């Protein structure tokens, strides 16, 4: 089984919240893992909603045309993004954050929220991270992969797909790739040759995953 240690309510002479006794601590020596601490905190119903103050900075909201492009390409619905802000953080990048997120005005944040889309090219591209979060909601321009194709994808190799696999694709362009119900990321589908170009992040490349 997965070995754990109980949570603690005291640390180096300081008292901690009593609820932390229900948390779990995991150590490398127990499971051959990195050490970390897990605690789930639930917000009580009596907590008042956060309201803007002079210490928060407004975001440069820019939902369109990006939301329409996504919905047209992947079959998303606007309602699926209704609780999020889409905003520019640079000329090339569109970011996403929960609407209740209020960035501080007195700190120079490197980034805020999730890098959601690259918008500097001819066609905007969903990031791998965004695809992994929202890809299960897509209803078109998705492809379900076979094991050998997954190996090619994570090695950043191009690969062929069958006409059956491409049945949800509307033509050449960016697609969302899945395997056994899990979103792997994005690629480019070349409809005229039945080829997928892997856009798996270069820093994540894995070779020979089945050997």
Short mmCIF file of C-alpha atoms in Angstrom, two decimals:
data_model
loop_
_atom_site.label_atom_id
_atom_site.label_comp_id
_atom_site.label_asym_id
_atom_site.label_seq_id
_atom_site.Cartn_x
_atom_site.Cartn_y
_atom_site.Cartn_z
CA UNK A 1 0.00 0.00 0.00
CA UNK A 2 0.84 3.69 -0.03
CA UNK A 3 2.46 4.53 3.33
CA UNK A 4 1.74 7.85 5.05
CA UNK A 5 2.37 9.59 8.35
CA UNK A 6 -0.35 11.46 10.25
CA UNK A 7 -0.66 15.22 10.17
CA UNK A 8 0.79 17.39 12.93
CA UNK A 9 -0.65 20.19 15.04
CA UNK A 10 2.68 21.52 16.36
CA UNK A 11 5.91 22.45 14.56
CA UNK A 12 9.08 23.89 16.10
CA UNK A 13 7.18 25.23 19.10
CA UNK A 14 4.29 26.73 17.11
CA UNK A 15 0.73 25.47 17.35
CA UNK A 16 -1.04 24.71 14.09
CA UNK A 17 -4.72 24.32 13.27
CA UNK A 18 -6.26 21.30 14.94
CA UNK A 19 -7.77 20.14 11.63
CA UNK A 20 -4.27 19.41 10.29
CA UNK A 21 -4.17 16.24 12.35
CA UNK A 22 -6.38 14.79 9.58
CA UNK A 23 -3.80 15.61 6.90
CA UNK A 24 -1.27 13.18 5.46
CA UNK A 25 2.52 13.44 5.32
CA UNK A 26 4.46 11.46 2.73
CA UNK A 27 8.20 10.80 2.98
CA UNK A 28 10.74 9.51 0.42
CA UNK A 29 11.79 6.69 2.73
CA UNK A 30 8.21 5.36 2.84
CA UNK A 31 7.36 5.18 -0.86
CA UNK A 32 10.48 6.11 -2.84
CA UNK A 33 8.99 9.51 -3.61
CA UNK A 34 9.79 13.13 -2.98
CA UNK A 35 8.56 14.35 0.38
CA UNK A 36 5.43 16.45 0.49
CA UNK A 37 2.49 17.39 2.69
CA UNK A 38 -1.16 17.16 1.69
CA UNK A 39 -3.97 19.14 3.28
CA UNK A 40 -7.36 20.08 1.88
CA UNK A 41 -8.84 23.29 3.27
CA UNK A 42 -12.54 23.98 2.80
CA UNK A 43 -13.89 27.52 2.77
CA UNK A 44 -16.77 27.93 5.19
CA UNK A 45 -20.12 29.31 4.04
CA UNK A 46 -19.79 32.22 6.46
CA UNK A 47 -16.81 33.67 4.56
CA UNK A 48 -17.76 36.87 2.74
CA UNK A 49 -16.94 37.07 -1.00
CA UNK A 50 -13.83 39.00 -1.88
CA UNK A 51 -14.43 42.50 -3.22
CA UNK A 52 -12.00 44.68 -5.20
CA UNK A 53 -9.87 47.13 -3.26
CA UNK A 54 -7.27 49.77 -3.97
CA UNK A 55 -4.62 47.06 -3.67
CA UNK A 56 -5.78 45.11 -6.73
CA UNK A 57 -4.95 45.72 -10.37
CA UNK A 58 -7.47 45.40 -13.23
CA UNK A 59 -6.87 42.81 -15.93
CA UNK A 60 -6.91 43.68 -19.62
CA UNK A 61 -9.89 41.46 -20.46
CA UNK A 62 -9.94 40.20 -24.06
CA UNK A 63 -12.46 37.39 -24.57
CA UNK A 64 -13.02 37.99 -28.28
CA UNK A 65 -12.28 36.93 -30.90
CA UNK A 66 -10.50 34.12 -29.06
CA UNK A 67 -13.49 32.50 -27.38
CA UNK A 68 -15.42 32.41 -30.65
CA UNK A 69 -12.43 30.86 -32.44
CA UNK A 70 -12.14 28.14 -29.79
CA UNK A 71 -15.84 27.34 -29.85
CA UNK A 72 -15.92 27.15 -33.64
CA UNK A 73 -12.84 24.94 -33.84
CA UNK A 74 -13.40 22.54 -30.94
CA UNK A 75 -17.12 22.69 -30.21
CA UNK A 76 -16.71 24.30 -26.81
CA UNK A 77 -19.59 26.43 -25.52
CA UNK A 78 -19.13 29.97 -24.13
CA UNK A 79 -20.79 28.85 -20.89
CA UNK A 80 -17.87 26.51 -20.21
CA UNK A 81 -15.63 29.57 -19.83
CA UNK A 82 -18.13 31.86 -18.10
CA UNK A 83 -16.32 31.68 -14.75
CA UNK A 84 -12.97 32.71 -16.25
CA UNK A 85 -11.32 35.90 -17.43
CA UNK A 86 -9.34 35.81 -20.67
CA UNK A 87 -6.73 38.54 -20.79
CA UNK A 88 -3.51 39.63 -22.47
CA UNK A 89 -0.31 39.42 -20.51
CA UNK A 90 1.92 40.03 -23.51
CA UNK A 91 1.56 40.65 -27.24
CA UNK A 92 1.92 36.95 -27.98
CA UNK A 93 0.07 35.30 -25.13
CA UNK A 94 -3.48 35.10 -23.82
CA UNK A 95 -3.96 34.03 -20.22
CA UNK A 96 -6.87 32.60 -18.25
CA UNK A 97 -7.78 33.07 -14.58
CA UNK A 98 -10.81 32.61 -12.36
CA UNK A 99 -13.01 35.72 -12.34
CA UNK A 100 -12.67 36.09 -8.59
CA UNK A 101 -8.88 36.28 -8.90
CA UNK A 102 -7.68 39.78 -7.97
CA UNK A 103 -3.99 40.36 -8.78
CA UNK A 104 -2.18 42.73 -6.42
CA UNK A 105 -1.25 46.16 -7.72
CA UNK A 106 1.86 46.58 -5.57
CA UNK A 107 3.73 43.53 -6.86
CA UNK A 108 5.27 43.02 -10.29
CA UNK A 109 3.90 39.57 -11.10
CA UNK A 110 5.83 37.58 -13.69
CA UNK A 111 2.62 35.92 -14.86
CA UNK A 112 -0.95 35.64 -13.64
CA UNK A 113 -3.17 32.64 -14.25
CA UNK A 114 -2.71 29.97 -16.91
CA UNK A 115 -0.93 30.53 -20.22
CA UNK A 116 -3.98 29.67 -22.31
CA UNK A 117 -3.31 30.49 -25.97
CA UNK A 118 -0.56 31.69 -28.25
CA UNK A 119 -2.15 34.40 -30.38
CA UNK A 120 0.74 35.82 -32.39
CA UNK A 121 0.56 33.39 -35.32
CA UNK A 122 -1.77 33.22 -38.30
CA UNK A 123 -3.94 30.79 -36.33
CA UNK A 124 -4.16 30.99 -32.52
CA UNK A 125 -3.03 27.83 -30.72
CA UNK A 126 -4.30 26.37 -27.46
CA UNK A 127 -1.40 25.55 -25.10
CA UNK A 128 -0.74 22.00 -23.97
CA UNK A 129 -1.66 22.90 -20.39
CA UNK A 130 -4.96 24.45 -21.49
CA UNK A 131 -5.74 21.43 -23.67
CA UNK A 132 -5.12 19.09 -20.74
CA UNK A 133 -7.57 21.05 -18.59
CA UNK A 134 -10.34 21.71 -21.11
CA UNK A 135 -9.72 19.08 -23.80
CA UNK A 136 -12.29 16.64 -22.42
CA UNK A 137 -15.00 19.22 -23.24
CA UNK A 138 -14.14 19.39 -26.95
CA UNK A 139 -16.62 17.75 -29.34
CA UNK A 140 -14.80 18.14 -32.66
CA UNK A 141 -11.28 18.28 -34.07
CA UNK A 142 -10.23 15.65 -31.56
CA UNK A 143 -8.39 12.40 -32.23
CA UNK A 144 -8.22 9.30 -30.03
CA UNK A 145 -4.77 7.75 -30.28
CA UNK A 146 -3.49 4.18 -30.28
CA UNK A 147 -0.52 3.20 -28.04
CA UNK A 148 2.04 3.37 -30.88
CA UNK A 149 0.78 6.82 -31.84
CA UNK A 150 1.07 7.99 -28.23
CA UNK A 151 4.72 6.89 -28.25
CA UNK A 152 5.33 8.93 -31.40
CA UNK A 153 3.46 11.91 -30.00
CA UNK A 154 5.43 12.17 -26.74
CA UNK A 155 8.68 11.69 -28.70
CA UNK A 156 7.59 14.63 -30.88
CA UNK A 157 7.47 12.51 -34.03
CA UNK A 158 4.90 12.86 -36.81
CA UNK A 159 2.56 9.91 -37.37
CA UNK A 160 -0.25 8.70 -39.61
CA UNK A 161 -3.86 8.30 -38.49
CA UNK A 162 -6.77 6.39 -40.00
CA UNK A 163 -9.85 7.90 -41.60
CA UNK A 164 -11.89 6.56 -38.68
CA UNK A 165 -9.70 8.41 -36.19
CA UNK A 166 -10.13 11.61 -38.21
CA UNK A 167 -13.92 11.33 -38.33
CA UNK A 168 -14.35 14.20 -35.83
CA UNK A 169 -11.95 16.51 -37.70
CA UNK A 170 -13.20 19.27 -39.97
CA UNK A 171 -9.96 19.66 -41.91
CA UNK A 172 -6.34 20.71 -41.63
CA UNK A 173 -5.48 22.63 -38.47
CA UNK A 174 -4.86 22.34 -34.76
CA UNK A 175 -6.39 19.32 -33.02
CA UNK A 176 -6.71 17.97 -29.48
CA UNK A 177 -5.22 14.51 -28.94
CA UNK A 178 -6.54 11.99 -26.41
CA UNK A 179 -5.65 8.53 -25.19
CA UNK A 180 -8.11 6.35 -23.28
CA UNK A 181 -10.14 9.40 -22.27
CA UNK A 182 -7.16 11.51 -21.17
CA UNK A 183 -6.07 14.59 -23.11
CA UNK A 184 -2.43 14.38 -24.17
CA UNK A 185 -2.07 17.80 -25.77
CA UNK A 186 -2.31 19.40 -29.21
CA UNK A 187 -1.01 18.71 -32.68
CA UNK A 188 -1.49 19.77 -36.29
CA UNK A 189 -3.62 17.56 -38.54
CA UNK A 190 -2.69 17.53 -42.24
CA UNK A 191 -5.93 16.27 -43.76
CA UNK A 192 -4.63 15.76 -47.33
CA UNK A 193 -2.05 13.18 -46.17
CA UNK A 194 -3.68 11.87 -42.97
CA UNK A 195 -0.71 13.00 -40.88
CA UNK A 196 -0.46 14.45 -37.38
CA UNK A 197 2.46 16.72 -36.47
CA UNK A 198 3.28 16.43 -32.78
CA UNK A 199 3.37 19.69 -30.82
CA UNK A 200 4.24 17.98 -27.56
CA UNK A 201 6.42 20.38 -25.51
CA UNK A 202 10.12 19.92 -26.30
CA UNK A 203 11.02 19.91 -22.62
CA UNK A 204 8.72 16.95 -22.00
CA UNK A 205 9.93 14.68 -24.82
CA UNK A 206 10.06 10.97 -23.96
CA UNK A 207 11.63 8.39 -26.25
CA UNK A 208 10.87 4.65 -26.35
CA UNK A 209 8.19 4.73 -23.64
CA UNK A 210 7.18 1.12 -24.37
CA UNK A 211 10.66 -0.45 -24.21
#
